[in-house]
Amino acid sequence: MTAPAAPTEVPQDAGLSRRTLGVPAITFMIIAASAPLTVVAGGVTTSFAVTGSLGVPLGFVLIAVILAVFAVGYTAMGRFITNAGAFYAYISRGLGRPLGVGASLIALVAYNAMQVGIYGLFGFQLSMFLEAKFGFASPWWLWILLCIVVVGVLGVNRVDLSAKVLGVLVGLEFLVVIVFDIVSLNVAPEGVSTATLDPSQLFGPALGIILVFGVAAFMGFEGAAIYGEEAKDPKRTVPRATYAAVAIIGVFYALSAWAFSVGIGPSQVVEQSQTFGPDLMFVFMGEHTSVIFADIMTLLFITSLFAALQSFHNAVARYFFSLGREGVLPAWFAHTSKHGAPWAGSVAQTVIAVVVVAGFALVGDAFGAAESMFGEMAFLYPVLTMFTWLTNTGAAALVLLMAIIAAAVIGFFRKDRRGLSLWTTVIAPVVSGLALLWVFVMILANFQLMLDQEQPDATTFILPGLIFAAGIIGIVWGLVLRSSKPEVYRRIGHGTEPGAYGTEVLEVVDES
């Protein structure tokens, strides 16, 4: 056991803000990433439509249970590691620094893909809404570029400002979904049926597909650890926010999916979901409430997407910050503002978003010019490509990372359980890790279905390939750092700020 040498260069910025975020603030930011209204309107209907099963509500419960078991070891490890690059730091400390660097690049691919992909749906929905209500035709990418500016401005300001904005938006999402649930239970054309709560509907041939489509609804829940350095009390705030988010999301989605089935009717919900898709929720509310309320729901659907965009943007900015601080990426990424915001990472994520959106927009214009040839593909281009491709890739990457984290927990506590139980350090990580690995394999096996492709094409293989490519490149870069910059290599995963580095005796692991 030896203490690592002090880093040769430490950023002169003040660093991330300290003791800023409490349990409610972090919980809201986690839930914002999952976009509750978007999940109920889009995720639930997609699950019913694609799986053809009534087991969707219980599917959310099962996923919540798996993630809650995962959180046992995940949050236990967080008591001993506080780092804005959560996955990266945990895997570095549990499985070795090269794997940690590989995980960091997978995390950057995952969070950027989720964030930029959501822009595609945001731009399309806002453009269509304005044209339907005001006759104002506008390109989908215009609204994305304007949104990127707003997200970027919030990203370089105090994190509690983002938390307040997201808190309001998430609160409104919950309110409108609760109203939808009440209306659904009141309409109930086949009575308040519990058909979709029958376990036999879940534990059948469609189980794997239900979990594949349902797990994306929870992506972002693991993000509490990313805010550990900014939490008021990391050892308590982060675990409480993680468990609260899993419980709230799981229960809320399960109840709303059940209410959805009751409102449409269990015998009709699959067929109606296949017919209307994500519009089913708004069509239903337009028929049973008023057009005005349906329009309000549509606007909140759009703000739900904005909340998710901001949440994932914040996560990417902090990963860049952590990697720059520790020398894995150029030190420029570690710059923070006087308010403790990782402005360099925020700017980097903004630039990535602009470049990717511009690329899709240029290709989309070509489709638009030949709309008669491509039909629906041209009209729904940002949804069928940008949104579908990138968010599914990001979700797959995050599931893989969580499975690896479960192994990292076992590795971290292997020699010293630090007074924790066998359940916390071994059993829970093994159970959740195997379950998450199985879900990841199912995602790969059904990736064509997730992309809504009749036949596999290049994207079916290239998109998942990006995940593995990022991991391999990261591992190789970690090995290069080990031989060329041993001081940088030694502090990988340990941080360099007061409170994150140099405050505890760290074990130097032989990773040759």
Coordinates of C-alpha atoms in Angstrom, one line a residue, residues 44-223:
V44 CA -44.9 2.2 -23.5
T45 CA -46.7 2.2 -26.9
T46 CA -43.6 1.0 -28.7
S47 CA -43.2 -1.9 -26.2
F48 CA -46.9 -2.9 -26.6
A49 CA -46.6 -2.6 -30.4
V50 CA -43.3 -4.5 -30.9
T51 CA -43.6 -7.2 -28.3
G52 CA -47.3 -7.9 -28.9
S53 CA -47.5 -8.7 -25.2
L54 CA -49.5 -7.4 -22.3
G55 CA -46.6 -7.9 -19.9
V56 CA -45.2 -4.4 -20.4
P57 CA -46.2 -2.9 -17.0
L58 CA -44.6 -5.8 -15.0
G59 CA -41.6 -5.5 -17.3
F60 CA -40.9 -2.1 -15.8
V61 CA -41.2 -3.6 -12.3
L62 CA -38.7 -6.4 -13.2
I63 CA -36.2 -3.9 -14.7
A64 CA -36.5 -1.7 -11.6
V65 CA -35.8 -4.8 -9.4
I66 CA -32.7 -5.7 -11.4
L67 CA -31.4 -2.1 -11.3
A68 CA -32.2 -1.8 -7.5
V69 CA -30.0 -4.9 -6.9
F70 CA -27.3 -3.4 -9.2
A71 CA -27.5 -0.3 -7.1
V72 CA -26.6 -2.2 -3.9
G73 CA -23.0 -2.7 -5.0
Y74 CA -22.8 0.4 -7.1
T75 CA -23.7 2.8 -4.3
A76 CA -21.5 0.8 -1.8
M77 CA -18.5 1.4 -4.1
G78 CA -19.5 5.1 -4.2
R79 CA -18.9 5.4 -0.5
F80 CA -15.2 5.0 -1.2
I81 CA -14.9 6.7 -4.6
T82 CA -16.1 10.2 -5.4
N83 CA -15.4 11.1 -9.0
A84 CA -17.3 12.9 -11.7
G85 CA -16.3 10.2 -14.2
A86 CA -18.3 7.6 -12.3
F87 CA -18.2 4.5 -14.5
Y88 CA -14.6 5.3 -15.5
A89 CA -13.4 5.7 -12.0
Y90 CA -15.2 2.6 -10.6
I91 CA -14.0 0.3 -13.4
S92 CA -10.4 1.7 -13.1
R93 CA -10.4 1.0 -9.4
G94 CA -12.1 -2.4 -9.6
L95 CA -10.8 -4.0 -12.8
G96 CA -7.7 -2.0 -13.7
R97 CA -6.8 1.3 -15.3
P98 CA -6.8 0.2 -19.0
L99 CA -10.3 -1.2 -18.7
G100 CA -11.3 2.0 -16.9
V101 CA -10.0 4.2 -19.8
G102 CA -11.9 1.9 -22.2
A103 CA -15.0 2.3 -20.1
S104 CA -14.6 6.1 -20.2
L105 CA -14.7 6.2 -24.0
I106 CA -17.7 3.9 -24.1
A107 CA -19.4 6.2 -21.6
L108 CA -18.6 9.3 -23.8
V109 CA -20.1 7.4 -26.8
A110 CA -23.1 6.4 -24.8
Y111 CA -24.0 9.7 -23.3
N112 CA -23.3 11.7 -26.4
A113 CA -25.3 9.3 -28.5
M114 CA -28.3 9.5 -26.1
Q115 CA -28.1 13.3 -26.0
V116 CA -27.6 14.0 -29.7
G117 CA -30.1 11.3 -30.7
I118 CA -32.8 12.9 -28.6
Y119 CA -32.3 16.1 -30.5
G120 CA -33.6 14.4 -33.6
L121 CA -37.0 13.7 -31.9
F122 CA -37.0 17.2 -30.3
G123 CA -36.5 19.0 -33.6
F124 CA -39.1 16.9 -35.5
Q125 CA -41.8 17.2 -32.8
L126 CA -41.4 21.0 -32.4
S127 CA -41.3 21.6 -36.1
M128 CA -44.5 19.5 -36.7
F129 CA -46.3 21.1 -33.7
L130 CA -45.7 24.6 -35.0
E131 CA -46.8 23.7 -38.5
A132 CA -49.9 22.0 -37.3
K133 CA -51.0 24.9 -35.0
F134 CA -49.7 28.0 -36.8
G135 CA -49.1 26.8 -40.4
F136 CA -45.4 27.7 -39.9
A137 CA -43.3 25.3 -41.9
S138 CA -39.7 25.1 -40.7
P139 CA -36.8 22.7 -41.0
W140 CA -36.4 20.3 -38.0
W141 CA -32.7 21.1 -37.6
L142 CA -33.4 24.9 -37.0
W143 CA -35.0 24.2 -33.7
I144 CA -32.3 21.8 -32.7
L145 CA -29.6 24.4 -33.3
L146 CA -31.5 26.9 -31.2
C147 CA -32.0 24.3 -28.4
I148 CA -28.3 23.4 -28.5
V149 CA -27.6 27.1 -27.6
V150 CA -30.0 27.0 -24.7
V151 CA -28.6 23.7 -23.4
G152 CA -25.1 25.0 -23.8
V153 CA -25.8 28.2 -21.8
L154 CA -27.3 26.2 -18.9
G155 CA -24.4 23.8 -19.1
V156 CA -21.8 26.5 -18.4
N157 CA -23.7 28.0 -15.5
R158 CA -24.2 26.8 -12.0
V159 CA -25.3 23.2 -11.8
D160 CA -28.1 24.1 -9.3
L161 CA -29.6 26.3 -12.1
S162 CA -29.9 23.3 -14.3
A163 CA -31.4 21.4 -11.4
K164 CA -34.1 24.0 -10.8
V165 CA -35.1 24.1 -14.4
L166 CA -35.2 20.3 -14.7
G167 CA -37.1 20.1 -11.4
V168 CA -39.9 22.3 -12.7
L169 CA -40.1 20.4 -16.1
V170 CA -40.1 17.0 -14.4
G171 CA -42.8 18.1 -12.0
L172 CA -45.0 19.2 -14.9
E173 CA -44.3 15.9 -16.7
F174 CA -45.4 13.9 -13.7
L175 CA -48.5 16.1 -13.3
V176 CA -49.7 15.6 -16.8
V177 CA -49.1 11.8 -16.8
I178 CA -51.0 11.5 -13.5
V179 CA -53.9 13.3 -15.2
F180 CA -53.7 10.9 -18.1
D181 CA -53.7 7.9 -15.7
I182 CA -56.8 9.2 -13.9
V183 CA -58.6 9.8 -17.2
S184 CA -57.6 6.3 -18.4
L185 CA -58.9 4.6 -15.3
N186 CA -62.1 6.6 -15.6
V187 CA -62.7 5.8 -19.2
A188 CA -61.8 2.0 -18.9
P189 CA -63.9 0.6 -21.8
E190 CA -63.3 -2.9 -20.6
G191 CA -63.5 -2.1 -16.9
V192 CA -60.5 -1.6 -14.5
S193 CA -58.9 -4.8 -15.6
T194 CA -55.7 -6.3 -14.1
A195 CA -55.0 -8.4 -17.2
T196 CA -51.7 -6.7 -17.8
L197 CA -50.6 -7.3 -14.3
D198 CA -50.8 -11.1 -14.7
P199 CA -47.3 -12.5 -14.3
S200 CA -47.9 -15.1 -17.1
Q201 CA -48.1 -12.2 -19.5
L202 CA -44.5 -11.2 -18.7
F203 CA -42.8 -14.6 -18.2
G204 CA -43.3 -16.0 -21.6
P205 CA -41.6 -15.9 -25.0
A206 CA -41.6 -12.1 -25.1
L207 CA -39.8 -11.6 -21.8
G208 CA -36.4 -10.7 -23.4
I209 CA -37.9 -8.3 -25.9
I210 CA -40.0 -6.6 -23.2
L211 CA -36.8 -6.0 -21.1
V212 CA -34.9 -4.8 -24.2
F213 CA -37.4 -2.1 -25.0
G214 CA -38.1 -1.3 -21.3
V215 CA -34.5 -0.9 -20.1
A216 CA -34.0 2.3 -22.2
A217 CA -36.6 4.0 -20.1
F218 CA -34.3 3.8 -17.1
M219 CA -31.1 5.1 -18.7
G220 CA -29.7 7.9 -16.8
F221 CA -30.6 6.5 -13.4
E222 CA -26.9 5.6 -12.8
G223 CA -26.0 9.3 -13.2

